[in-house]
């Protein structure tokens, strides 16, 4: 913005660089002062409407600029537009940052992302029960009872982190339902001996990965396949690893797979910011998804059992 303003008032191109240097030198002290004033005055400014606070900052900037112009013997008409440009940048930055970090906005984003998972999960689970309904009605009835418990958990307002054990239980129930449909084609190897039972994770973070492992790793192959799920702790990090059979032509990078991975990445960012990461791709002939989360400890004694 400062560059655009300087270009607009510079008649000769040869004067552009000197004028730009002067403009930056004059605007930086004002911008820094405005930023400090905004930070120090933010407790009082938060009690006002945003545009009322912005108006006060504009008035403060104008007074500051006039004072600075007299002190430095520069022209007010030249300094004031630069100061207002600097103020606009500061206001836009803090307004955008405040909205992005707002708890209400974060919660709404989490709810929207989790809502995208639930209908897909419901559809696939019902298909699993339908696959054995006629051939094994008793087994289907037991599965429906398990589904009722499963969906009761899924329909809760899951805003907060939950114990890793709850997520593992949910994923086990889902994979049991899929085994109804796939039979001996689906095998699951759990490696949980080093899992910290008190670790906290976002809800519905493991099940969608297991679902992808079934639909893009097990279904495309005719023979039986194994999904490996390992949860372990390494110092201050919780590591969740899921491996499944990989066939390049089977479409492990299918659009649905990318959508689920993107969903999880966004929720990890909302919960942990840059502290969490997810890496996925072929490795040693299998497809691997690995989540690395900060180890957060549950204070609930039941979660440690």
Coordinates of N, CA and C in Angstrom, one line a residue, residues 39-158:
X39 N -1.7 -2.8 21.2 CA -1.5 -3.9 22.1 C -1.7 -3.5 23.6
X40 N -1.2 -2.3 24.0 CA -1.4 -1.8 25.3 C -2.8 -1.4 25.6
X41 N -3.5 -0.9 24.6 CA -4.9 -0.5 24.9 C -5.9 -1.5 24.6
X42 N -5.5 -2.7 24.2 CA -6.5 -3.7 23.8 C -7.5 -4.1 24.8
X43 N -7.1 -4.2 26.2 CA -8.1 -4.5 27.2 C -9.3 -3.5 27.2
X44 N -9.0 -2.3 27.0 CA -10.1 -1.2 27.0 C -10.8 -1.2 25.6
X45 N -10.0 -1.4 24.6 CA -10.6 -1.4 23.2 C -11.6 -2.6 23.0
X46 N -11.3 -3.7 23.7 CA -12.2 -4.9 23.5 C -13.6 -4.6 24.0
X47 N -13.8 -3.6 24.9 CA -15.1 -3.3 25.4 C -15.9 -2.5 24.4
X48 N -15.3 -2.0 23.4 CA -15.9 -1.2 22.3 C -16.2 -2.0 21.1
X49 N -17.2 -1.6 20.3 CA -17.4 -2.2 19.0 C -16.1 -2.0 18.2
X50 N -15.9 -3.0 17.2 CA -14.6 -2.9 16.5 C -14.4 -1.6 15.8
X51 N -15.4 -1.1 15.2 CA -15.2 0.1 14.4 C -15.1 1.4 15.3
X52 N -15.6 1.3 16.5 CA -15.4 2.4 17.5 C -13.9 2.4 17.9
X53 N -13.4 1.2 18.1 CA -12.0 1.1 18.5 C -11.1 1.6 17.3
X54 N -11.5 1.2 16.1 CA -10.7 1.6 14.9 C -10.7 3.1 14.8
X55 N -11.9 3.7 15.0 CA -12.0 5.2 15.0 C -11.1 5.9 15.9
X56 N -11.0 5.4 17.2 CA -10.1 5.9 18.1 C -8.6 5.8 17.7
X57 N -8.3 4.7 17.1 CA -7.0 4.5 16.6 C -6.6 5.4 15.4
X58 N -7.6 5.7 14.6 CA -7.4 6.7 13.5 C -7.1 8.1 14.1
X59 N -7.9 8.5 15.1 CA -7.7 9.8 15.7 C -6.3 9.8 16.4
X60 N -5.9 8.7 17.1 CA -4.6 8.7 17.7 C -3.5 8.8 16.7
X61 N -3.7 8.1 15.5 CA -2.7 8.1 14.5 C -2.5 9.5 13.9
X62 N -3.7 10.2 13.7 CA -3.6 11.6 13.1 C -2.9 12.5 14.0
X63 N -3.2 12.4 15.3 CA -2.5 13.3 16.3 C -1.0 13.0 16.4
X64 N -0.7 11.7 16.4 CA 0.7 11.2 16.4 C 1.4 11.7 15.2
X65 N 0.8 11.7 14.0 CA 1.5 12.1 12.8 C 1.7 13.6 12.8
X66 N 0.7 14.4 13.2 CA 0.9 15.8 13.3 C 2.1 16.2 14.2
X67 N 2.1 15.5 15.4 CA 3.2 15.8 16.3 C 4.5 15.4 15.7
X68 N 4.6 14.2 15.1 CA 5.8 13.8 14.5 C 6.3 14.7 13.4
X69 N 5.3 15.2 12.6 CA 5.7 16.1 11.4 C 6.3 17.4 12.0
X70 N 5.7 17.9 13.0 CA 6.3 19.1 13.6 C 7.7 18.9 14.2
X71 N 7.8 17.7 14.8 CA 9.1 17.4 15.5 C 10.2 17.2 14.5
X72 N 9.8 16.5 13.4 CA 10.9 16.2 12.3 C 10.9 17.2 11.2
X73 N 10.0 18.2 11.3 CA 10.0 19.3 10.2 C 9.6 18.7 8.9
X74 N 8.8 17.6 8.8 CA 8.4 17.1 7.6 C 7.0 17.6 7.3
X75 N 6.5 17.3 6.1 CA 5.2 17.8 5.7 C 4.1 16.9 6.2
X76 N 3.1 17.5 6.9 CA 1.9 16.7 7.4 C 1.2 16.1 6.2
X77 N 1.0 16.8 5.1 CA 0.2 16.3 4.0 C 0.8 15.0 3.4
X78 N 2.1 14.9 3.6 CA 2.8 13.7 3.1 C 2.8 12.6 4.1
X79 N 3.0 12.9 5.4 CA 3.1 11.9 6.4 C 1.8 11.3 6.8
X80 N 0.7 12.1 6.8 CA -0.6 11.6 7.2 C -1.1 10.4 6.4
X81 N -1.1 10.5 5.0 CA -1.5 9.4 4.3 C -0.7 8.1 4.5
X82 N 0.6 8.3 4.7 CA 1.5 7.1 5.0 C 1.1 6.5 6.4
X83 N 0.8 7.4 7.3 CA 0.5 6.9 8.7 C -0.9 6.1 8.6
X84 N -1.8 6.7 7.9 CA -3.1 6.0 7.7 C -3.0 4.7 7.0
X85 N -2.1 4.6 6.0 CA -1.9 3.3 5.4 C -1.3 2.3 6.4
X86 N -0.3 2.8 7.2 CA 0.2 1.9 8.2 C -0.8 1.4 9.2
X87 N -1.7 2.4 9.6 CA -2.7 2.0 10.5 C -3.7 1.0 9.9
X88 N -4.0 1.2 8.7 CA -5.0 0.3 8.0 C -4.4 -1.1 8.0
X89 N -3.1 -1.2 7.7 CA -2.4 -2.6 7.7 C -2.5 -3.2 9.1
X90 N -2.2 -2.4 10.2 CA -2.2 -2.9 11.5 C -3.7 -3.4 11.9
X91 N -4.7 -2.5 11.6 CA -6.0 -2.9 11.9 C -6.5 -4.1 11.2
X92 N -6.2 -4.2 9.9 CA -6.6 -5.4 9.2 C -5.9 -6.7 9.7
X93 N -4.7 -6.5 10.1 CA -3.9 -7.7 10.6 C -4.6 -8.2 11.9
X94 N -4.8 -7.3 12.9 CA -5.3 -7.7 14.2 C -6.7 -8.1 14.1
X95 N -7.5 -7.5 13.2 CA -8.9 -7.9 13.0 C -9.0 -9.4 12.4
X96 N -8.1 -9.6 11.4 CA -8.1 -11.0 10.8 C -7.6 -12.0 11.8
X97 N -6.5 -11.6 12.5 CA -6.0 -12.6 13.5 C -7.0 -12.9 14.6
X98 N -7.7 -11.8 15.1 CA -8.7 -12.0 16.1 C -9.8 -12.9 15.7
X99 N -10.3 -12.8 14.4 CA -11.4 -13.6 13.9 C -10.9 -15.1 13.8
X100 N -9.6 -15.2 13.3 CA -9.1 -16.6 13.1 C -8.9 -17.3 14.4
X101 N -8.6 -16.6 15.5 CA -8.3 -17.3 16.7 C -9.5 -17.3 17.7
X102 N -10.7 -16.7 17.2 CA -11.9 -16.7 18.0 C -12.3 -18.1 18.4
X103 N -12.6 -18.3 19.7 CA -13.0 -19.7 20.1 C -14.3 -20.1 19.4
X104 N -15.2 -19.1 19.2 CA -16.5 -19.5 18.5 C -16.2 -19.9 17.1
X105 N -15.3 -19.2 16.4 CA -15.0 -19.6 15.0 C -14.3 -21.0 15.0
X106 N -13.4 -21.2 15.9 CA -12.7 -22.5 15.9 C -13.6 -23.6 16.2
X107 N -14.5 -23.4 17.1 CA -15.5 -24.4 17.5 C -16.4 -24.7 16.3
X108 N -16.9 -23.7 15.6 CA -17.7 -23.9 14.4 C -17.0 -24.7 13.3
X109 N -15.8 -24.4 13.1 CA -15.0 -25.1 12.1 C -14.9 -26.6 12.5
X110 N -14.6 -26.8 13.8 CA -14.5 -28.2 14.2 C -15.8 -29.0 14.0
X111 N -16.9 -28.4 14.4 CA -18.2 -29.0 14.2 C -18.5 -29.3 12.8
X112 N -18.2 -28.3 11.9 CA -18.4 -28.5 10.5 C -17.6 -29.6 9.9
X113 N -16.3 -29.7 10.3 CA -15.4 -30.7 9.8 C -15.9 -32.1 10.3
X114 N -16.3 -32.2 11.6 CA -16.7 -33.5 12.1 C -18.1 -33.9 11.5
X115 N -18.9 -33.0 11.2 CA -20.2 -33.3 10.6 C -20.0 -33.9 9.2
X116 N -18.9 -33.6 8.5 CA -18.7 -34.2 7.2 C -18.4 -35.7 7.3
X117 N -17.8 -36.1 8.5 CA -17.4 -37.5 8.7 C -18.6 -38.4 9.0
X118 N -19.5 -37.9 9.8 CA -20.6 -38.7 10.3 C -21.5 -39.4 9.3
X119 N -22.0 -38.6 8.3 CA -22.9 -39.3 7.3 C -22.2 -40.4 6.6
X120 N -20.9 -40.2 6.2 CA -20.2 -41.2 5.5 C -20.0 -42.4 6.3
X121 N -19.7 -42.2 7.6 CA -19.5 -43.3 8.5 C -20.8 -44.1 8.6
X122 N -21.9 -43.5 8.8 CA -23.2 -44.1 8.9 C -23.5 -45.0 7.7
X123 N -23.3 -44.4 6.5 CA -23.6 -45.1 5.3 C -22.8 -46.4 5.2
X124 N -21.5 -46.3 5.5 CA -20.6 -47.5 5.3 C -20.9 -48.6 6.4
X125 N -21.3 -48.2 7.6 CA -21.6 -49.1 8.7 C -22.9 -49.9 8.4
X126 N -23.9 -49.2 7.9 CA -25.1 -49.8 7.5 C -24.9 -50.9 6.4
X127 N -24.1 -50.5 5.4 CA -23.8 -51.5 4.4 C -23.1 -52.8 4.9
X128 N -22.3 -52.6 6.0 CA -21.7 -53.8 6.6 C -22.7 -54.7 7.2
X129 N -23.7 -54.1 7.9 CA -24.8 -54.9 8.5 C -25.7 -55.6 7.5
X130 N -26.0 -54.8 6.4 CA -26.9 -55.4 5.3 C -26.2 -56.6 4.7
X131 N -24.9 -56.6 4.7 CA -24.2 -57.7 4.0 C -24.4 -59.1 4.7
X132 N -24.8 -59.1 6.0 CA -25.0 -60.4 6.7 C -26.4 -60.5 7.2
X133 N -27.3 -59.6 6.9 CA -28.6 -59.6 7.5 C -29.4 -60.8 7.2
X134 N -29.4 -61.3 5.9 CA -30.1 -62.5 5.6 C -29.4 -63.8 5.9
X135 N -28.1 -63.8 5.7 CA -27.4 -65.0 5.9 C -27.2 -65.3 7.4
X136 N -27.0 -64.3 8.2 CA -26.7 -64.5 9.7 C -27.5 -63.4 10.5
X137 N -28.8 -63.6 10.6 CA -29.6 -62.6 11.3 C -29.2 -62.4 12.8
X138 N -28.8 -63.4 13.5 CA -28.4 -63.3 14.9 C -27.1 -62.4 15.0
X139 N -26.2 -62.6 14.1 CA -25.0 -61.8 14.0 C -25.3 -60.4 13.6
X140 N -26.2 -60.2 12.7 CA -26.6 -58.9 12.3 C -27.3 -58.1 13.4
X141 N -28.1 -58.8 14.2 CA -28.8 -58.2 15.4 C -27.7 -57.7 16.4
X142 N -26.7 -58.5 16.7 CA -25.7 -58.0 17.6 C -24.9 -56.8 17.0
X143 N -24.7 -56.9 15.7 CA -24.0 -55.7 15.1 C -24.9 -54.5 15.2
X144 N -26.2 -54.6 15.0 CA -27.0 -53.4 15.1 C -27.0 -52.8 16.5
X145 N -26.9 -53.7 17.5 CA -26.8 -53.2 18.9 C -25.5 -52.4 19.1
X146 N -24.4 -53.0 18.5 CA -23.1 -52.3 18.6 C -23.2 -51.0 17.9
X147 N -23.9 -50.9 16.7 CA -24.0 -49.7 16.0 C -24.7 -48.6 16.8
X148 N -25.7 -49.0 17.5 CA -26.5 -48.1 18.3 C -25.5 -47.4 19.4
X149 N -24.7 -48.2 20.0 CA -23.7 -47.7 20.9 C -22.7 -46.8 20.2
X150 N -22.3 -47.2 19.0 CA -21.4 -46.5 18.2 C -21.9 -45.1 17.8
X151 N -23.1 -45.1 17.3 CA -23.6 -43.8 16.8 C -24.0 -42.9 18.0
X152 N -24.3 -43.4 19.2 CA -24.5 -42.6 20.3 C -23.3 -41.8 20.6
X153 N -22.1 -42.4 20.5 CA -20.9 -41.7 20.7 C -20.6 -40.7 19.6
X154 N -20.9 -41.1 18.4 CA -20.6 -40.2 17.2 C -21.5 -38.9 17.2
X155 N -22.7 -39.1 17.7 CA -23.6 -37.9 17.7 C -23.4 -36.9 18.8
X156 N -22.5 -37.2 19.7 CA -22.2 -36.3 20.8 C -21.5 -35.1 20.3
X157 N -21.7 -33.9 21.0 CA -21.0 -32.7 20.6 C -19.5 -32.8 21.0
X158 N -18.7 -33.4 20.1 CA -17.3 -33.6 20.5 C -16.4 -32.4 20.2

